[in-house]
XYZ file of C-alpha atoms in Angstrom:
136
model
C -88.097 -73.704 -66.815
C -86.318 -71.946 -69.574
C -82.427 -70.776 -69.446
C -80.998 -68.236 -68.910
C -82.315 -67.779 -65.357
C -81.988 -63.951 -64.866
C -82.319 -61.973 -61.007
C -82.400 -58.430 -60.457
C -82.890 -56.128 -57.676
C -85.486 -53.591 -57.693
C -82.926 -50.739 -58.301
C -81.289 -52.513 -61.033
C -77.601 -52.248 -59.458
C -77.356 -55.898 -59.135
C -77.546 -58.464 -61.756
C -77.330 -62.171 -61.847
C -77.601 -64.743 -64.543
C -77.295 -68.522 -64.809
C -77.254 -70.569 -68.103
C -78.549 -72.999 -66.164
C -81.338 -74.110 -63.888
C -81.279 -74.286 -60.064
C -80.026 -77.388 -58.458
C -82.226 -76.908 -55.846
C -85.278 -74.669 -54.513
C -85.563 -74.060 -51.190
C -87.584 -71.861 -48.032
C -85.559 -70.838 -45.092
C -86.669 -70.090 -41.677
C -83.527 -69.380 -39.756
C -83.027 -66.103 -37.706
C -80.525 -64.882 -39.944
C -82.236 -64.897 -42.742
C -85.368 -63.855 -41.367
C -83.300 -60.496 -39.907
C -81.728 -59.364 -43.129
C -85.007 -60.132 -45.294
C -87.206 -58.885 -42.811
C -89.551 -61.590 -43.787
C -90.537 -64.989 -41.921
C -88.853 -66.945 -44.534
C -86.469 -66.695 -47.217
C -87.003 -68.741 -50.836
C -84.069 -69.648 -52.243
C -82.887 -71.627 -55.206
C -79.244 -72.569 -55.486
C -77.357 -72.504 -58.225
C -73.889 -73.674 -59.223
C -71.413 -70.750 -59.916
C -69.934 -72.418 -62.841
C -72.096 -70.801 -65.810
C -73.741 -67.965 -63.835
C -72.480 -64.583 -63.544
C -73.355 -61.558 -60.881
C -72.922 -58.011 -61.329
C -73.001 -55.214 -58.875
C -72.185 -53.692 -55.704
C -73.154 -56.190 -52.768
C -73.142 -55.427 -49.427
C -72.099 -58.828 -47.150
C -73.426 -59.518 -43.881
C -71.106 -62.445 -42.350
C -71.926 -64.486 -39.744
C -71.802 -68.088 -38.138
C -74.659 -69.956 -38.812
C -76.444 -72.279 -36.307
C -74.792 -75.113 -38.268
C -71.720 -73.606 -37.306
C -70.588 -72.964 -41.491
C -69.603 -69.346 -42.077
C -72.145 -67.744 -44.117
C -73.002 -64.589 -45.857
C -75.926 -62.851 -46.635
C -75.790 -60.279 -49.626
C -77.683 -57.010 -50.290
C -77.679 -54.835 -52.711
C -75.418 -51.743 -51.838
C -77.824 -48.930 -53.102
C -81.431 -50.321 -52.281
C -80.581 -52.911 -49.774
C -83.226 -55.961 -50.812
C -81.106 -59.000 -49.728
C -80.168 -61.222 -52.679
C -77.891 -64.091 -52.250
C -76.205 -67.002 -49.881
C -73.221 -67.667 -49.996
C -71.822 -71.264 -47.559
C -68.304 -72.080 -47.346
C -69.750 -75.529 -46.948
C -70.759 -75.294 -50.194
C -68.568 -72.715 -52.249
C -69.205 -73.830 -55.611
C -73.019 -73.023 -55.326
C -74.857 -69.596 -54.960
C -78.426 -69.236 -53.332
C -80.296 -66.402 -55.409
C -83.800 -64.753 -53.256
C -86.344 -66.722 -55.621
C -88.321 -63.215 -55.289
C -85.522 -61.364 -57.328
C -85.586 -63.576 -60.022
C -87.482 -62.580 -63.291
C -90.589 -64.531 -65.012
C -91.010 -67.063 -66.690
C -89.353 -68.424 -63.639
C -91.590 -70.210 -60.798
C -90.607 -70.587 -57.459
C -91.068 -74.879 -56.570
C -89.748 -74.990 -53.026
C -88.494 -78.905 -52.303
C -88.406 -78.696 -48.604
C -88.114 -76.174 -45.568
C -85.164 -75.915 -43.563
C -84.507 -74.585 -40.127
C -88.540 -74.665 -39.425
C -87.413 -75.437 -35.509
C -87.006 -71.492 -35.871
C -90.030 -71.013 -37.973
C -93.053 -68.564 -36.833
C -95.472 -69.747 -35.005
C -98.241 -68.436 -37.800
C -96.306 -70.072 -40.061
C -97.206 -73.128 -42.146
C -95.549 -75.631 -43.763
C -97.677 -77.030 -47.333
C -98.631 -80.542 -46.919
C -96.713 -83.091 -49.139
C -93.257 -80.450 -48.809
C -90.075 -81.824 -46.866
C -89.162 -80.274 -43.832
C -86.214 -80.675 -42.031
C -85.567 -79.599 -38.316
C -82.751 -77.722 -39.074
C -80.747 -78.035 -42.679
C -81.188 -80.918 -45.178
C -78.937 -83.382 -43.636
């Protein structure tokens, strides 16, 4: 993968870049995510907020997760395609939607979370983790 790793919404009004890689690649199948994506999964990768930088008008959507962790979704405030994840169990890490970020940048997902919530047309690849509910 080369750096920078740049994301964009559709509409342009948000911007994010890291000078580095993510730290992790992930595909989440809890409700919440699922409601403000309006997808049956969400692909993240997470990156650490020191040496990344976002630009724009968000729009939060704050909730409690299963886990019980306060979490926020973020959309973009003009064309509303969901963005980012942001954990105060982990608040020196961003997640970035994998599906906003621009090539040469390939999505690797290293496991599933939350699949207990999963579709049931869903399928997990052979060979990828999957946990029940988050990584722990």
């Amino acid at each position: 993968m080369t750096t920078p790793v740049l994301a964009r919404c559709t509409c342009g009004g948000f911007r994010f870049k890291s000078a580095r890689e993510p730290i992790v690649q992930l595909t989440c199948h809890c409700l919440q995510c699922r409601q403000v994506s309006k997808a049956p999964s969400t692909n993240f990768a997470f990156f650490k907020l020191a040496g990344s930088e976002v630009e724009g008008k968000t729009v939060v959507h704050s909730f409690t997760a299963d886990s019980g962790t306060k979490t926020a979704r973020e959309t973009c405030a003009t064309c509303g395609e969901m963005l980012m994840d942001r954990t105060e169990a982990f608040p020196k890490i961003i997640g970035v939607v994998a599906d906003r970020i621009q090539l040469p940048y390939e999505f690797q997902a290293r496991c599933h979370v939350w699949v207990e919530s999963k579709c049931a047309d869903v399928t997990i690849p052979e060979g990828v983790k999957a946990f029940a509910r988050n990584m722990q």
